C-alpha cells in the first residue's frame, strides 16, 4: 500500500509524513515548492510537484501508481482569493484526479468540526469539498474534523519581552472551547489512513483535545511559564477584519472569519459525538505541554 500526502511540508502534513515513515510505510509526497523535495527524498519518500488548483499536474502526481493507495487531502488554503470558488475548484480537481488514477482505495480529507452542516464562513469551503467528494467518488472516504488548533495561539502573545505582555484572543476569556494539537491531529490522520477496516465506507471522525479549555486557561498557563502577569484583549470584528487585510486576505475571507468567530462564540460550532459521527478521538497533548513547547521554541 502506498500512502500519498498532499501539503507534505506544512504543519500537519510534515508530522503526518514522519508518522507514516516511522511505521515503515511507503510515502509519496505532493507539494507545490520544488525546493523542498530533496529533504523529503532524503527521508526515502517519493515526491511529485503539483498544486491542488492545477488539475493536470494533480492528475499526473496520482497517476502511474501500480499499487493500491490511500491519499490524504489537505483542506484548501485560499485566504487571498474567493474561498468558496477555490474549494469548488480543489474538490473537483482532486476528485477527477482520483478517478483517473483508478487505484485509490481510500481518501482521507482534513476538514473541520462543524463542516457537516455549517454552510457558512470558513466552514463552507470544507462543506463544499466534503459534498463533492461524497458525490463524485466511490472509494472509501474519511473526513477528519478537528476542533480549534492549539497552534493558533502561537501568534496571540504580544510584547513578550515587555514587563506585562498581552494575550490577544478571538474569544471571551471564559468561553470553554475544545482545543487540539497538530501532533494529535496528524496521529489521528495516520491511524485512519493505515487501519485495515473502517467503521463505515464513509467515516466521519471528530478530533478533540484531552479536555476543553478557556482563553483564561491559556493566559494562566503562559503566565506561569513566563513568570509574568499578562493583560487580556479580545479582538472585535473590526480588528479581525483589519488583521486579515494586513495579511492580504480577500474581503470574502475576512467576512468568513468574522462570521465563524461569532458562531463559535455562540457555541454553534460544536462536537456532535457518536452516533451522529462514527468516532470521536481525544488527543493527549495538554495545554500545559503545548504552551511549554511553543514558548521554549521562542526562547522562553
Tab-separated table of C-alpha atoms in Angstrom:
chain	number	residue	atom	x	y	z
A	1	UNK	CA	0.000	0.000	0.000
A	2	UNK	CA	1.274	3.453	-0.922
A	3	UNK	CA	0.318	6.460	1.216
A	4	UNK	CA	0.091	9.771	-0.637
A	5	UNK	CA	0.239	13.051	1.288
A	6	UNK	CA	-0.694	16.467	-0.127
A	7	UNK	CA	0.651	19.525	1.680
A	8	UNK	CA	3.523	17.349	2.872
A	9	UNK	CA	5.697	20.255	4.041
A	10	UNK	CA	3.074	22.041	6.157
A	11	UNK	CA	2.380	21.758	9.887
A	12	UNK	CA	0.008	18.797	9.637
A	13	UNK	CA	1.468	17.217	6.501
A	14	UNK	CA	5.070	17.144	7.722
A	15	UNK	CA	4.093	15.480	11.003
A	16	UNK	CA	1.923	13.016	9.108
A	17	UNK	CA	4.796	12.083	6.790
A	18	UNK	CA	7.124	11.483	9.743
A	19	UNK	CA	4.486	9.334	11.462
A	20	UNK	CA	3.937	7.179	8.359
A	21	UNK	CA	7.663	6.764	7.783
A	22	UNK	CA	8.211	5.797	11.417
A	23	UNK	CA	5.698	2.995	10.856
A	24	UNK	CA	7.706	1.826	7.804
A	25	UNK	CA	5.105	2.786	5.189
A	26	UNK	CA	5.827	3.801	1.601
A	27	UNK	CA	5.059	7.503	1.225
A	28	UNK	CA	4.653	9.770	-1.799
A	29	UNK	CA	4.602	13.498	-1.064
A	30	UNK	CA	2.810	16.001	-3.278
A	31	UNK	CA	3.981	19.599	-2.920
A	32	UNK	CA	3.998	22.834	-4.857
A	33	UNK	CA	7.510	24.000	-3.853
A	34	UNK	CA	10.284	22.080	-5.673
A	35	UNK	CA	12.999	23.357	-3.304
A	36	UNK	CA	11.536	21.228	-0.502
A	37	UNK	CA	11.566	17.946	-2.394
A	38	UNK	CA	15.178	16.968	-1.634
A	39	UNK	CA	14.630	16.923	2.139
A	40	UNK	CA	11.693	14.539	1.748
A	41	UNK	CA	13.558	12.368	-0.739
A	42	UNK	CA	16.372	12.107	1.801
A	43	UNK	CA	13.817	10.538	4.139
A	44	UNK	CA	13.099	7.912	1.427
A	45	UNK	CA	9.830	9.460	0.217
A	46	UNK	CA	9.000	9.731	-3.457
A	47	UNK	CA	7.843	13.209	-4.484
A	48	UNK	CA	5.641	14.862	-7.090
A	49	UNK	CA	5.083	18.533	-7.834
A	50	UNK	CA	1.503	19.739	-8.093
A	51	UNK	CA	-0.851	22.416	-6.850
A	52	UNK	CA	-4.339	21.400	-5.795
A	53	UNK	CA	-5.582	24.122	-8.141
A	54	UNK	CA	-3.770	22.542	-11.160
A	55	UNK	CA	-5.911	19.608	-12.272
A	56	UNK	CA	-3.447	18.341	-14.877
A	57	UNK	CA	-0.454	18.363	-12.520
A	58	UNK	CA	-2.503	16.781	-9.730
A	59	UNK	CA	-3.691	14.005	-12.042
A	60	UNK	CA	-0.090	13.366	-13.103
A	61	UNK	CA	1.026	13.224	-9.466
A	62	UNK	CA	-1.512	10.488	-8.718
A	63	UNK	CA	-1.016	8.635	-11.983
A	64	UNK	CA	1.427	5.789	-12.530
A	65	UNK	CA	0.944	4.240	-9.102
A	66	UNK	CA	0.879	0.483	-9.631
A	67	UNK	CA	-0.241	-0.455	-6.114
A	68	UNK	CA	-3.440	0.483	-4.235
A	69	UNK	CA	-3.091	3.790	-2.452
A	70	UNK	CA	-4.583	5.905	0.295
A	71	UNK	CA	-4.482	9.663	-0.289
A	72	UNK	CA	-4.559	12.453	2.296
A	73	UNK	CA	-6.118	15.698	1.064
A	74	UNK	CA	-5.238	18.855	2.949
A	75	UNK	CA	-8.000	21.450	3.198
A	76	UNK	CA	-7.782	24.320	0.662
A	77	UNK	CA	-5.590	27.289	1.599
A	78	UNK	CA	-7.122	30.201	-0.279
A	79	UNK	CA	-7.244	33.146	2.108
A	80	UNK	CA	-6.203	35.640	-0.575
A	81	UNK	CA	-8.927	34.626	-3.035
A	82	UNK	CA	-12.569	33.554	-3.117
A	83	UNK	CA	-12.595	30.767	-0.507
A	84	UNK	CA	-15.725	29.193	-1.897
A	85	UNK	CA	-14.721	29.117	-5.554
A	86	UNK	CA	-11.288	27.770	-4.566
A	87	UNK	CA	-12.935	24.931	-2.627
A	88	UNK	CA	-15.094	24.075	-5.631
A	89	UNK	CA	-12.012	24.006	-7.870
A	90	UNK	CA	-9.894	21.937	-5.481
A	91	UNK	CA	-12.679	19.477	-4.747
A	92	UNK	CA	-13.474	18.824	-8.404
A	93	UNK	CA	-9.800	18.715	-9.475
A	94	UNK	CA	-8.981	16.237	-6.746
A	95	UNK	CA	-11.995	14.024	-7.411
A	96	UNK	CA	-11.180	13.886	-11.119
A	97	UNK	CA	-7.511	13.089	-10.421
A	98	UNK	CA	-8.523	10.248	-8.071
A	99	UNK	CA	-10.904	8.782	-10.643
A	100	UNK	CA	-8.250	8.962	-13.356
A	101	UNK	CA	-5.690	7.271	-11.099
A	102	UNK	CA	-8.076	4.354	-10.781
A	103	UNK	CA	-6.324	2.626	-7.884
A	104	UNK	CA	-7.078	4.878	-4.922
A	105	UNK	CA	-8.608	2.737	-2.199
A	106	UNK	CA	-9.232	5.458	0.373
A	107	UNK	CA	-9.244	9.257	0.622
A	108	UNK	CA	-8.739	10.982	3.981
A	109	UNK	CA	-9.725	14.667	3.998
A	110	UNK	CA	-8.766	17.152	6.708
A	111	UNK	CA	-11.995	19.043	7.317
A	112	UNK	CA	-13.227	20.743	10.494
A	113	UNK	CA	-15.681	20.420	13.321
A	114	UNK	CA	-18.982	21.795	12.063
A	115	UNK	CA	-18.374	21.168	8.356
A	116	UNK	CA	-21.232	18.679	8.091
A	117	UNK	CA	-23.951	21.289	8.491
A	118	UNK	CA	-22.362	24.706	8.881
A	119	UNK	CA	-22.728	26.032	5.356
A	120	UNK	CA	-21.191	29.442	6.120
A	121	UNK	CA	-17.950	31.208	6.993
A	122	UNK	CA	-14.655	29.328	6.856
A	123	UNK	CA	-16.550	26.059	7.320
A	124	UNK	CA	-18.373	26.453	3.999
A	125	UNK	CA	-15.305	25.622	1.823
A	126	UNK	CA	-14.868	22.396	3.791
A	127	UNK	CA	-18.576	21.642	3.443
A	128	UNK	CA	-18.194	22.150	-0.317
A	129	UNK	CA	-15.209	19.782	-0.622
A	130	UNK	CA	-16.881	17.112	1.532
A	131	UNK	CA	-20.010	17.294	-0.632
A	132	UNK	CA	-18.029	16.973	-3.873
A	133	UNK	CA	-16.021	14.000	-2.627
A	134	UNK	CA	-19.190	12.235	-1.467
A	135	UNK	CA	-20.957	12.803	-4.766
A	136	UNK	CA	-18.038	12.098	-7.125
A	137	UNK	CA	-16.012	9.279	-5.525
A	138	UNK	CA	-16.876	5.647	-4.851
A	139	UNK	CA	-13.729	4.779	-2.864
A	140	UNK	CA	-13.633	4.794	0.950
A	141	UNK	CA	-13.823	8.298	2.441
A	142	UNK	CA	-12.718	9.544	5.857
A	143	UNK	CA	-13.499	13.089	6.958
A	144	UNK	CA	-11.240	14.165	9.826
A	145	UNK	CA	-12.933	17.023	11.691
A	146	UNK	CA	-10.681	18.574	14.328
A	147	UNK	CA	-11.655	21.340	16.686
A	148	UNK	CA	-9.648	24.555	17.197
A	149	UNK	CA	-5.888	24.064	16.722
A	150	UNK	CA	-3.822	24.853	19.824
A	151	UNK	CA	-1.197	26.183	17.401
A	152	UNK	CA	-3.464	29.153	16.654
A	153	UNK	CA	-2.275	30.627	19.963
A	154	UNK	CA	1.293	30.945	18.611
A	155	UNK	CA	0.503	34.374	17.144
A	156	UNK	CA	-1.552	35.597	20.088
A	157	UNK	CA	1.137	36.790	22.513
A	158	UNK	CA	2.059	40.422	22.010
A	159	UNK	CA	5.037	42.161	23.657
A	160	UNK	CA	6.656	39.017	25.056
A	161	UNK	CA	9.742	40.950	26.158
A	162	UNK	CA	7.734	43.616	27.938
A	163	UNK	CA	7.023	43.605	31.663
A	164	UNK	CA	3.346	42.913	31.010
A	165	UNK	CA	2.679	41.138	27.664
A	166	UNK	CA	-0.812	40.906	26.167
A	167	UNK	CA	-2.671	37.761	25.173
A	168	UNK	CA	-4.882	38.565	22.181
A	169	UNK	CA	-7.899	36.288	21.754
A	170	UNK	CA	-10.708	35.922	19.245
A	171	UNK	CA	-12.940	34.678	22.050
A	172	UNK	CA	-14.108	35.819	25.507
A	173	UNK	CA	-11.827	34.819	28.374
A	174	UNK	CA	-14.406	32.481	29.915
A	175	UNK	CA	-15.530	30.690	26.716
A	176	UNK	CA	-14.912	26.948	27.054
A	177	UNK	CA	-13.528	25.562	23.782
A	178	UNK	CA	-12.127	22.198	22.788
A	179	UNK	CA	-8.565	22.673	21.538
A	180	UNK	CA	-6.313	20.049	19.965
A	181	UNK	CA	-2.633	19.988	18.991
A	182	UNK	CA	-1.421	19.388	15.424
A	183	UNK	CA	0.541	16.405	16.734
A	184	UNK	CA	-2.689	14.698	17.798
A	185	UNK	CA	-4.416	15.580	14.525
A	186	UNK	CA	-1.581	14.065	12.471
A	187	UNK	CA	-1.622	10.919	14.625
A	188	UNK	CA	-5.372	10.539	14.036
A	189	UNK	CA	-4.995	11.002	10.285
A	190	UNK	CA	-2.226	8.384	10.187
A	191	UNK	CA	-4.409	5.947	12.117
A	192	UNK	CA	-7.315	6.256	9.693
A	193	UNK	CA	-5.047	6.172	6.644
A	194	UNK	CA	-3.424	2.918	7.707
A	195	UNK	CA	-6.090	0.928	9.552
A	196	UNK	CA	-7.276	-2.109	7.638
A	197	UNK	CA	-11.003	-1.613	8.126
A	198	UNK	CA	-13.106	1.491	8.662
A	199	UNK	CA	-16.243	1.751	10.825
A	200	UNK	CA	-18.128	2.733	7.657
A	201	UNK	CA	-17.162	3.098	3.965
A	202	UNK	CA	-17.695	6.825	4.567
A	203	UNK	CA	-16.400	7.574	8.029
A	204	UNK	CA	-16.575	10.841	9.974
A	205	UNK	CA	-14.095	11.356	12.816
A	206	UNK	CA	-14.104	14.262	15.273
A	207	UNK	CA	-10.729	15.074	16.828
A	208	UNK	CA	-10.823	16.868	20.171
A	209	UNK	CA	-8.210	17.736	22.766
A	210	UNK	CA	-7.851	15.949	26.109
A	211	UNK	CA	-10.320	18.463	27.593
A	212	UNK	CA	-11.919	21.827	26.914
A	213	UNK	CA	-10.036	24.990	27.872
A	214	UNK	CA	-10.804	28.697	28.021
A	215	UNK	CA	-8.663	31.593	26.817
A	216	UNK	CA	-8.269	32.417	30.528
A	217	UNK	CA	-6.699	28.969	30.973
A	218	UNK	CA	-4.249	29.773	28.182
A	219	UNK	CA	-3.361	33.056	29.878
A	220	UNK	CA	-2.772	31.378	33.258
A	221	UNK	CA	-0.503	28.723	31.747
A	222	UNK	CA	1.523	31.319	29.832
A	223	UNK	CA	1.808	33.486	32.947
A	224	UNK	CA	3.259	30.545	34.905
A	225	UNK	CA	5.787	29.735	32.198
A	226	UNK	CA	6.900	33.343	31.658
A	227	UNK	CA	6.573	34.255	35.324
A	228	UNK	CA	4.815	37.438	34.233
A	229	UNK	CA	1.344	38.919	34.587
A	230	UNK	CA	-0.464	39.225	31.267
A	231	UNK	CA	-3.244	41.504	30.123
A	232	UNK	CA	-6.101	40.076	28.075
A	233	UNK	CA	-7.538	41.584	24.913
A	234	UNK	CA	-10.494	40.197	22.972
A	235	UNK	CA	-10.348	41.117	19.292
A	236	UNK	CA	-13.539	42.642	17.929
A	237	UNK	CA	-14.892	42.183	14.408
A	238	UNK	CA	-13.338	45.385	13.040
A	239	UNK	CA	-9.925	44.475	14.411
A	240	UNK	CA	-10.232	40.969	12.992
A	241	UNK	CA	-11.055	42.318	9.538
A	242	UNK	CA	-8.132	44.744	9.730
A	243	UNK	CA	-5.763	41.926	10.713
A	244	UNK	CA	-6.968	39.831	7.803
A	245	UNK	CA	-6.494	42.702	5.368
A	246	UNK	CA	-2.945	43.262	6.666
A	247	UNK	CA	-2.204	39.610	5.841
A	248	UNK	CA	-3.543	40.024	2.313
A	249	UNK	CA	-6.808	38.162	2.870
A	250	UNK	CA	-9.660	38.790	0.471
A	251	UNK	CA	-12.831	40.517	1.641
A	252	UNK	CA	-14.642	37.178	1.365
A	253	UNK	CA	-12.065	35.521	3.627
A	254	UNK	CA	-12.208	38.337	6.194
A	255	UNK	CA	-16.011	38.209	6.320
A	256	UNK	CA	-15.918	34.410	6.581
A	257	UNK	CA	-13.519	34.523	9.533
A	258	UNK	CA	-15.665	37.093	11.369
A	259	UNK	CA	-18.795	35.008	10.722
A	260	UNK	CA	-17.226	31.795	12.022
A	261	UNK	CA	-15.743	33.515	15.080
A	262	UNK	CA	-19.178	34.831	16.043
A	263	UNK	CA	-20.706	31.372	15.524
A	264	UNK	CA	-18.052	29.861	17.794
A	265	UNK	CA	-18.811	32.418	20.489
A	266	UNK	CA	-22.462	31.410	20.274
A	267	UNK	CA	-21.420	27.727	20.543
A	268	UNK	CA	-22.928	26.859	17.177
A	269	UNK	CA	-19.730	25.029	16.190
A	270	UNK	CA	-19.521	22.030	18.472
A	271	UNK	CA	-18.913	18.304	18.659
A	272	UNK	CA	-21.855	16.172	17.539
A	273	UNK	CA	-20.479	12.997	19.111
A	274	UNK	CA	-21.298	9.353	18.487
A	275	UNK	CA	-23.627	8.093	16.998
A	276	UNK	CA	-24.052	11.205	14.805
A	277	UNK	CA	-20.408	10.773	13.772
A	278	UNK	CA	-18.590	7.442	13.568
A	279	UNK	CA	-15.765	8.146	16.016
A	280	UNK	CA	-14.558	10.779	18.456
A	281	UNK	CA	-10.819	10.790	19.141
A	282	UNK	CA	-9.363	12.727	22.057
A	283	UNK	CA	-5.745	13.787	21.793
A	284	UNK	CA	-3.184	13.511	24.572
A	285	UNK	CA	-1.269	16.800	24.252
A	286	UNK	CA	-2.343	19.053	27.117
A	287	UNK	CA	-2.487	22.837	27.007
A	288	UNK	CA	0.397	22.982	29.501
A	289	UNK	CA	2.562	20.725	27.348
A	290	UNK	CA	1.763	22.660	24.181
A	291	UNK	CA	2.496	26.060	25.737
A	292	UNK	CA	5.813	24.859	27.185
A	293	UNK	CA	6.915	23.641	23.770
A	294	UNK	CA	5.656	26.772	21.985
A	295	UNK	CA	7.351	29.205	24.343
A	296	UNK	CA	10.574	27.150	24.511
A	297	UNK	CA	10.824	27.427	20.735
A	298	UNK	CA	10.643	31.200	21.150
A	299	UNK	CA	13.438	31.239	23.706
A	300	UNK	CA	11.442	31.270	26.954
